[in-house]
Amino acid sequence: MNRNITLLQKLEQNRSLSKEEFMEIIGNFDQDDLTYARERAREIREKIYGKAIFIRGLIELTSYCACDCLYCGIRSGNMNAKRYRLTKEEVLECCKKGYDLGFRTYVVQGGEDPYFTDEILVDMIQEIKKSYPDCALTLSLGERSHDSYEKLYDAGADRYLLRHETAMPEHYRKLHPKGEELSVRLAHINDLKKIGYAVGTGFMVGSPFQTPECLAMDMLLLKELNPEMVGIGPFVPHHDSEFRDYPSGSVDLTLMMLSLIRLMLPESLIPATTSLGTVDGKGREKGILSGANVVMPNLSPKDVRSKYLLYDNKAFTGSEAAESLSMLKSNMFDIGFHVVVDRGDPAAVK
Ligand code: 5AD
């Protein structure tokens, strides 16, 4: 039998592989391997989550960012980036719109913006949770202090997304300006877990200087962290970033990584990301068919969507837009799935 199929079977059985084994598959797979991985990932996802697709309403709070990540369009050094901040009232307006559409999880995401003090965020979180007690609230606001994570958790935030971006320290240094260390990022992720958040981490596929070894290390790190959520998507260049001339990450490689993650962490909540939908018009559907079970339509006020540009051509119209949920529902229905009105909490680990 084909060696990769043997490895995929081993991954399904043991829920882990060695670094060398991951590198073998990731570095060299064909369409048959991809099909096999996808079929197994779909079956495993279905056993746990059925045909349900969870939706999250993404509210992009601020495009100000103190960080200067070399891949990102809203990095502080990009003088051409358009900056905005939402008020509490605007965020609550988004929540209302989302609730009426059937969203039961809000994801408040933004750059690392010092304007949003704990005081401002605690007030916002409390108000969201008071108004929508049956909804889960996810934060994705980058690195903050331990004290801050605790205050926001106590105010009612349930989940936190903080991607590790890459599991190799040298690679991490190549993607971030001088002085930023993977070890610090990992300490933050562990801190969030300890406080009690359901945690999401993840990485970009095809970021500059990434090798199969980096992706194998990403898998081993995910295994170790065992996060409730895993967000991955292809790197997409931004014309005003250091990496403007690098190509986008491969769709097939992203799909293979999605399937590998589902095989390794069967209960995890995995979005088919906007970046995947950006590089391939059918990317989100392909992501779902490869093992993902979450989509995160854009619930931000329409006039700010074109300002939260992490990469070029970011999709925020059509089925990426929360108000076009019916389109997303029918796209999902066409491939055999259904969007549910549900918080979409992590499945209890068996
Ligand atoms: N391409 C793809 N993903 C990107 N992100 C930031 N910039 C890009 C890009 N150019 C991802 C990062 C970050 C998440 C919010 O968006 O992984 O954690």
CSV table of C-alpha atoms and ligand atoms in Angstrom, one decimal:
chain,number,residue,atom,x,y,z
A,1,MET,CA,0.0,0.0,0.0
A,2,ASN,CA,1.0,3.6,-0.6
A,3,ARG,CA,3.2,4.8,2.2
A,4,ASN,CA,1.2,8.0,2.8
A,5,ILE,CA,-2.0,6.0,3.2
A,6,THR,CA,-0.3,3.8,5.8
A,7,LEU,CA,0.8,6.9,7.6
A,8,LEU,CA,-2.7,8.5,7.5
A,9,GLN,CA,-4.1,5.3,9.0
A,10,LYS,CA,-1.5,5.4,11.7
A,11,LEU,CA,-2.4,9.0,12.5
A,12,GLU,CA,-6.1,8.1,12.7
A,13,GLN,CA,-5.4,5.2,15.0
A,14,ASN,CA,-2.8,6.7,17.3
A,15,ARG,CA,-3.9,10.4,16.9
A,16,SER,CA,-0.2,11.2,16.5
A,17,LEU,CA,2.8,10.7,14.2
A,18,SER,CA,6.5,11.4,14.6
A,19,LYS,CA,8.0,14.6,13.2
A,20,GLU,CA,9.6,12.6,10.4
A,21,GLU,CA,6.4,10.9,9.5
A,22,PHE,CA,4.5,14.2,9.4
A,23,MET,CA,7.3,15.6,7.2
A,24,GLU,CA,7.0,12.7,4.8
A,25,ILE,CA,3.3,13.3,4.2
A,26,ILE,CA,3.4,17.1,4.2
A,27,GLY,CA,6.4,17.2,1.9
A,28,ASN,CA,5.1,14.8,-0.7
A,29,PHE,CA,1.5,13.9,-1.3
A,30,ASP,CA,-0.7,13.3,-4.3
A,31,GLN,CA,-4.3,13.7,-5.2
A,32,ASP,CA,-5.1,10.2,-4.0
A,33,ASP,CA,-3.6,10.9,-0.6
A,34,LEU,CA,-5.6,14.1,-0.4
A,35,THR,CA,-8.8,12.3,-1.2
A,36,TYR,CA,-8.1,9.6,1.3
A,37,ALA,CA,-7.3,12.1,4.1
A,38,ARG,CA,-10.4,14.1,3.3
A,39,GLU,CA,-12.7,11.1,3.4
A,40,ARG,CA,-11.3,9.9,6.8
A,41,ALA,CA,-11.4,13.5,8.2
A,42,ARG,CA,-15.1,13.8,7.1
A,43,GLU,CA,-16.1,10.6,8.7
A,44,ILE,CA,-14.4,11.4,12.0
A,45,ARG,CA,-15.9,14.9,12.1
A,46,GLU,CA,-19.3,13.5,11.3
A,47,LYS,CA,-19.2,10.9,14.2
A,48,ILE,CA,-18.7,13.8,16.6
A,49,TYR,CA,-20.5,16.8,15.1
A,50,GLY,CA,-22.8,15.2,12.5
A,51,LYS,CA,-23.5,17.4,9.5
A,52,ALA,CA,-23.7,20.6,11.6
A,53,ILE,CA,-21.8,23.7,10.6
A,54,PHE,CA,-21.3,26.2,13.4
A,55,ILE,CA,-21.2,29.9,12.5
A,56,ARG,CA,-19.4,32.7,14.4
A,57,GLY,CA,-20.2,36.4,13.8
A,58,LEU,CA,-16.8,38.2,13.3
A,59,ILE,CA,-16.8,41.8,14.6
A,60,GLU,CA,-13.6,43.6,13.7
A,61,LEU,CA,-13.1,46.0,16.6
A,62,THR,CA,-10.1,48.0,15.6
A,63,SER,CA,-7.6,48.2,12.7
A,64,TYR,CA,-5.0,50.0,14.9
A,65,CYS,CA,-2.2,47.7,15.9
A,66,ALA,CA,1.0,48.2,17.8
A,67,CYS,CA,2.6,45.2,16.2
A,68,ASP,CA,4.6,45.1,13.0
A,69,CYS,CA,4.2,41.5,11.9
A,70,LEU,CA,5.9,41.4,8.5
A,71,TYR,CA,3.0,39.5,6.8
A,72,CYS,CA,0.1,41.7,8.0
A,73,GLY,CA,-1.6,44.5,6.2
A,74,ILE,CA,-2.6,46.4,9.5
A,75,ARG,CA,0.9,46.3,10.9
A,76,SER,CA,1.9,49.5,12.6
A,77,GLY,CA,4.5,50.4,10.0
A,78,ASN,CA,1.9,50.4,7.2
A,79,MET,CA,1.3,54.1,6.7
A,80,ASN,CA,-1.3,53.4,4.0
A,81,ALA,CA,-3.5,51.3,6.2
A,82,LYS,CA,-6.9,52.9,7.0
A,83,ARG,CA,-7.5,53.0,10.8
A,84,TYR,CA,-10.8,52.9,12.7
A,85,ARG,CA,-12.2,51.8,16.0
A,86,LEU,CA,-15.7,50.7,16.8
A,87,THR,CA,-17.6,52.1,19.7
A,88,LYS,CA,-19.4,49.9,22.2
A,89,GLU,CA,-22.7,51.0,20.7
A,90,GLU,CA,-21.5,50.0,17.2
A,91,VAL,CA,-20.4,46.6,18.6
A,92,LEU,CA,-23.7,46.0,20.3
A,93,GLU,CA,-25.5,47.0,17.0
A,94,CYS,CA,-23.5,44.2,15.3
A,95,CYS,CA,-24.5,41.8,18.0
A,96,LYS,CA,-28.1,42.6,17.6
A,97,LYS,CA,-27.9,42.2,13.8
A,98,GLY,CA,-26.1,38.9,14.4
A,99,TYR,CA,-28.5,37.6,16.9
A,100,ASP,CA,-31.5,38.2,14.6
A,101,LEU,CA,-29.7,36.3,11.9
A,102,GLY,CA,-29.1,33.3,14.1
A,103,PHE,CA,-25.6,33.8,15.4
A,104,ARG,CA,-24.9,32.5,18.9
A,105,THR,CA,-21.2,33.2,19.0
A,106,TYR,CA,-19.5,36.6,18.6
A,107,VAL,CA,-15.8,36.9,17.8
A,108,VAL,CA,-14.5,40.3,18.7
A,109,GLN,CA,-11.2,40.6,16.8
A,110,GLY,CA,-8.8,43.4,16.5
A,111,GLY,CA,-5.2,44.6,16.3
A,112,GLU,CA,-3.2,45.1,19.5
A,113,ASP,CA,-4.7,48.6,20.2
A,114,PRO,CA,-3.7,50.2,23.5
A,115,TYR,CA,-6.8,52.4,23.3
A,116,PHE,CA,-8.9,49.3,24.3
A,117,THR,CA,-8.0,49.3,28.0
A,118,ASP,CA,-9.3,46.6,30.3
A,119,GLU,CA,-11.9,49.1,31.6
A,120,ILE,CA,-13.3,49.7,28.1
A,121,LEU,CA,-13.3,46.0,27.2
A,122,VAL,CA,-14.8,44.8,30.5
A,123,ASP,CA,-17.7,47.2,30.1
A,124,MET,CA,-18.2,46.1,26.5
A,125,ILE,CA,-18.0,42.4,27.4
A,126,GLN,CA,-20.4,42.7,30.3
A,127,GLU,CA,-22.9,44.5,28.2
A,128,ILE,CA,-22.7,41.9,25.4
A,129,LYS,CA,-23.1,39.1,27.8
A,130,LYS,CA,-26.0,40.8,29.7
A,131,SER,CA,-27.8,41.5,26.4
A,132,TYR,CA,-27.2,38.0,24.9
A,133,PRO,CA,-26.7,35.6,27.8
A,134,ASP,CA,-27.3,32.6,25.5
A,135,CYS,CA,-24.3,33.6,23.3
A,136,ALA,CA,-20.6,32.7,23.6
A,137,LEU,CA,-18.1,35.5,23.3
A,138,THR,CA,-14.7,34.9,21.8
A,139,LEU,CA,-11.9,37.4,21.9
A,140,SER,CA,-9.1,37.7,19.4
A,141,LEU,CA,-7.2,40.8,20.5
A,142,GLY,CA,-3.6,39.6,20.5
A,143,GLU,CA,-1.2,39.5,23.4
A,144,ARG,CA,-2.3,41.2,26.7
A,145,SER,CA,-1.2,40.9,30.3
A,146,HIS,CA,-2.1,38.0,32.5
A,147,ASP,CA,-4.1,40.4,34.6
A,148,SER,CA,-6.0,41.6,31.6
A,149,TYR,CA,-6.8,38.1,30.4
A,150,GLU,CA,-8.2,37.4,33.8
A,151,LYS,CA,-10.3,40.5,34.0
A,152,LEU,CA,-11.8,39.9,30.5
A,153,TYR,CA,-12.6,36.3,31.5
A,154,ASP,CA,-14.2,37.3,34.7
A,155,ALA,CA,-16.3,39.9,32.7
A,156,GLY,CA,-17.7,37.0,30.7
A,157,ALA,CA,-15.5,36.2,27.7
A,158,ASP,CA,-15.6,32.5,27.1
A,159,ARG,CA,-12.9,31.8,24.4
A,160,TYR,CA,-9.7,33.4,23.1
A,161,LEU,CA,-8.0,33.0,19.8
A,162,LEU,CA,-4.3,33.5,19.6
A,163,ARG,CA,-2.5,31.8,16.8
A,164,HIS,CA,1.1,30.6,17.4
A,165,GLU,CA,1.7,31.4,13.7
A,166,THR,CA,4.6,29.0,13.4
A,167,ALA,CA,6.1,26.4,15.8
A,168,MET,CA,9.8,26.9,14.8
A,169,PRO,CA,11.5,29.7,16.8
A,170,GLU,CA,13.8,30.7,13.9
A,171,HIS,CA,10.8,30.9,11.5
A,172,TYR,CA,8.9,32.9,14.1
A,173,ARG,CA,11.8,35.4,14.1
A,174,LYS,CA,11.7,35.7,10.3
A,175,LEU,CA,7.9,36.5,10.3
A,176,HIS,CA,8.1,39.1,13.1
A,177,PRO,CA,10.2,42.1,13.8
A,178,LYS,CA,13.3,41.8,15.9
A,179,GLY,CA,12.9,40.7,19.5
A,180,GLU,CA,9.6,38.8,19.2
A,181,GLU,CA,9.9,35.2,20.4
A,182,LEU,CA,7.8,32.1,20.0
A,183,SER,CA,8.4,31.2,23.6
A,184,VAL,CA,6.6,34.4,24.7
A,185,ARG,CA,3.7,33.6,22.4
A,186,LEU,CA,3.4,30.1,23.8
A,187,ALA,CA,3.5,31.4,27.4
A,188,HIS,CA,0.5,33.6,26.5
A,189,ILE,CA,-1.4,30.6,25.0
A,190,ASN,CA,-0.7,28.5,28.1
A,191,ASP,CA,-1.8,31.4,30.4
A,192,LEU,CA,-5.1,31.7,28.6
A,193,LYS,CA,-5.7,28.0,29.0
A,194,LYS,CA,-4.9,28.1,32.7
A,195,ILE,CA,-7.3,31.0,33.3
A,196,GLY,CA,-10.1,28.8,31.8
A,197,TYR,CA,-10.7,30.1,28.3
A,198,ALA,CA,-11.5,27.7,25.5
A,199,VAL,CA,-8.4,28.5,23.4
A,200,GLY,CA,-7.9,28.6,19.7
A,201,THR,CA,-4.5,28.6,18.1
A,202,GLY,CA,-3.2,28.0,14.6
A,203,PHE,CA,-0.8,29.1,11.8
A,204,MET,CA,-0.6,30.2,8.2
A,205,VAL,CA,0.1,27.7,5.5
A,206,GLY,CA,2.7,28.7,2.9
A,207,SER,CA,4.1,31.7,4.8
A,208,PRO,CA,7.5,32.9,3.6
A,209,PHE,CA,10.4,30.6,4.6
A,210,GLN,CA,8.0,27.8,5.8
A,211,THR,CA,9.3,24.3,5.2
A,212,PRO,CA,7.6,20.9,5.7
A,213,GLU,CA,9.6,20.7,8.9
A,214,CYS,CA,7.8,23.9,10.2
A,215,LEU,CA,4.4,22.4,9.4
A,216,ALA,CA,5.4,19.1,11.1
A,217,MET,CA,6.4,21.1,14.1
A,218,ASP,CA,3.1,22.9,14.0
A,219,MET,CA,1.3,19.5,14.2
A,220,LEU,CA,3.4,18.4,17.2
A,221,LEU,CA,2.8,21.7,18.9
A,222,LEU,CA,-1.0,21.4,18.4
A,223,LYS,CA,-0.9,17.9,19.8
A,224,GLU,CA,0.9,19.2,22.9
A,225,LEU,CA,-1.4,22.2,23.4
A,226,ASN,CA,-4.6,20.3,22.5
A,227,PRO,CA,-6.5,23.5,21.8
A,228,GLU,CA,-10.3,23.5,21.6
A,229,MET,CA,-10.1,25.4,18.3
A,230,VAL,CA,-7.6,25.5,15.5
A,231,GLY,CA,-7.6,28.2,12.8
A,232,ILE,CA,-5.4,27.8,9.8
A,233,GLY,CA,-5.4,29.4,6.4
A,234,PRO,CA,-3.1,30.1,3.5
A,235,PHE,CA,-0.7,33.0,3.7
A,236,VAL,CA,-1.9,35.7,1.3
A,237,PRO,CA,0.5,38.6,0.4
A,238,HIS,CA,-0.4,42.2,1.2
A,239,HIS,CA,0.9,44.8,-1.2
A,240,ASP,CA,2.1,47.1,1.6
A,241,SER,CA,4.0,44.5,3.5
A,242,GLU,CA,7.5,43.2,3.5
A,243,PHE,CA,6.2,39.9,1.9
A,244,ARG,CA,4.4,41.5,-1.0
A,245,ASP,CA,6.3,39.5,-3.6
A,246,TYR,CA,5.8,36.1,-2.0
A,247,PRO,CA,3.2,33.7,-3.4
A,248,SER,CA,0.0,32.7,-1.6
A,249,GLY,CA,0.0,29.5,0.3
A,250,SER,CA,-1.3,26.4,-1.6
A,251,VAL,CA,-4.9,25.4,-1.4
A,252,ASP,CA,-4.2,21.7,-1.6
A,253,LEU,CA,-1.6,21.9,1.2
A,254,THR,CA,-4.0,23.9,3.4
A,255,LEU,CA,-6.7,21.2,2.8
A,256,MET,CA,-4.2,18.4,3.6
A,257,MET,CA,-3.3,20.2,6.9
A,258,LEU,CA,-7.0,20.6,7.8
A,259,SER,CA,-7.6,16.9,7.3
A,260,LEU,CA,-4.4,16.0,9.3
A,261,ILE,CA,-5.6,18.3,12.2
A,262,ARG,CA,-9.1,16.6,12.2
A,263,LEU,CA,-7.4,13.2,12.3
A,264,MET,CA,-5.1,14.2,15.1
A,265,LEU,CA,-7.6,16.3,17.2
A,266,PRO,CA,-11.0,14.8,16.3
A,267,GLU,CA,-13.1,17.0,18.7
A,268,SER,CA,-11.5,20.3,17.7
A,269,LEU,CA,-13.5,23.2,16.2
A,270,ILE,CA,-11.9,24.1,12.9
A,271,PRO,CA,-13.0,27.0,10.7
A,272,ALA,CA,-12.8,27.1,7.0
A,273,THR,CA,-11.2,30.5,7.0
A,274,THR,CA,-11.7,33.7,5.0
A,275,SER,CA,-8.2,33.4,3.6
A,276,LEU,CA,-9.0,30.0,2.2
A,277,GLY,CA,-12.1,31.5,0.7
A,278,THR,CA,-10.0,34.3,-0.7
A,279,VAL,CA,-7.5,32.3,-2.6
A,280,ASP,CA,-10.1,29.9,-3.9
A,281,GLY,CA,-13.7,30.9,-4.7
A,282,LYS,CA,-14.8,27.5,-3.4
A,283,GLY,CA,-12.2,27.4,-0.6
A,284,ARG,CA,-14.7,27.4,2.2
A,285,GLU,CA,-16.7,24.5,0.8
A,286,LYS,CA,-13.4,22.6,0.2
A,287,GLY,CA,-12.4,23.3,3.7
A,288,ILE,CA,-15.6,22.0,5.1
A,289,LEU,CA,-15.3,18.9,2.9
A,290,SER,CA,-11.7,18.4,4.2
A,291,GLY,CA,-12.7,18.3,7.9
A,292,ALA,CA,-13.5,21.9,9.0
A,293,ASN,CA,-16.8,22.5,10.8
A,294,VAL,CA,-17.0,26.2,11.5
A,295,VAL,CA,-17.4,29.4,9.3
A,296,MET,CA,-17.0,32.9,10.5
A,297,PRO,CA,-18.9,35.4,8.4
A,298,ASN,CA,-18.2,39.1,8.7
A,299,LEU,CA,-20.5,40.9,11.0
A,300,SER,CA,-18.6,44.2,11.2
A,301,PRO,CA,-20.3,47.4,10.1
A,302,LYS,CA,-20.2,47.5,6.3
A,303,ASP,CA,-18.2,50.8,6.1
A,304,VAL,CA,-15.2,49.4,8.0
A,305,ARG,CA,-14.9,46.1,6.3
A,306,SER,CA,-12.6,47.4,3.6
A,307,LYS,CA,-10.3,48.8,6.3
A,308,TYR,CA,-9.6,45.6,8.1
A,309,LEU,CA,-7.3,44.2,5.4
A,310,LEU,CA,-4.8,41.7,6.7
A,311,TYR,CA,-4.0,40.7,3.1
A,312,ASP,CA,-4.9,41.6,-0.4
A,313,ASN,CA,-8.4,40.8,-1.9
A,314,LYS,CA,-9.8,39.8,1.4
A,315,ALA,CA,-13.3,38.5,0.8
A,316,PHE,CA,-16.0,40.3,2.7
A,317,THR,CA,-18.9,40.2,0.3
A,318,GLY,CA,-21.3,37.5,-0.8
A,319,SER,CA,-21.3,34.5,1.5
A,320,GLU,CA,-18.5,36.0,3.6
A,321,ALA,CA,-20.9,38.7,4.8
A,322,ALA,CA,-23.2,37.9,7.7
A,323,GLU,CA,-26.2,39.5,6.1
A,324,SER,CA,-25.9,37.1,3.2
A,325,LEU,CA,-26.3,34.1,5.5
A,326,SER,CA,-28.9,32.6,3.3
A,327,MET,CA,-26.3,32.3,0.6
A,328,LEU,CA,-23.9,30.6,3.0
A,329,LYS,CA,-26.6,28.3,4.1
A,330,SER,CA,-27.4,27.2,0.6
A,331,ASN,CA,-23.7,26.7,-0.3
A,332,MET,CA,-23.4,24.4,2.8
A,333,PHE,CA,-26.7,22.6,1.9
A,334,ASP,CA,-25.4,22.0,-1.6
A,335,ILE,CA,-22.4,20.1,-0.2
A,336,GLY,CA,-24.5,18.1,2.3
A,337,PHE,CA,-24.2,20.2,5.5
A,338,HIS,CA,-26.5,22.5,7.5
A,339,VAL,CA,-25.8,25.7,9.4
A,340,VAL,CA,-27.1,25.5,12.9
A,341,VAL,CA,-28.3,28.2,15.4
A,342,ASP,CA,-26.0,27.1,18.3
A,343,ARG,CA,-23.2,28.4,20.4
A,344,GLY,CA,-21.1,25.5,19.0
A,345,ASP,CA,-19.2,24.7,22.1
A,346,PRO,CA,-16.4,22.2,21.9
A,347,ALA,CA,-17.6,18.6,22.1
A,348,ALA,CA,-16.9,16.9,25.4
A,349,VAL,CA,-13.8,14.9,25.0
A,350,LYS,CA,-14.6,11.2,25.1
B,1,5AD,N1,-2.2,36.1,5.1
B,1,5AD,C1,-2.9,35.1,5.7
B,1,5AD,N2,-3.2,35.2,7.0
B,1,5AD,C2,-2.8,36.3,7.7
B,1,5AD,N3,-3.0,36.7,9.0
B,1,5AD,C3,-2.4,37.9,9.1
B,1,5AD,N4,-1.8,38.3,8.0
B,1,5AD,C4,-2.1,37.4,7.1
B,1,5AD,C5,-1.8,37.2,5.7
B,1,5AD,N5,-1.1,38.1,5.0
B,1,5AD,C6,-3.6,35.9,10.0
B,1,5AD,C7,-2.6,35.6,11.1
B,1,5AD,C8,-3.4,36.2,12.3
B,1,5AD,C9,-4.8,36.1,11.9
B,1,5AD,C10,-5.7,37.1,12.6
B,1,5AD,O1,-4.7,36.5,10.5
B,1,5AD,O2,-2.4,34.2,11.3
B,1,5AD,O3,-3.2,35.4,13.5
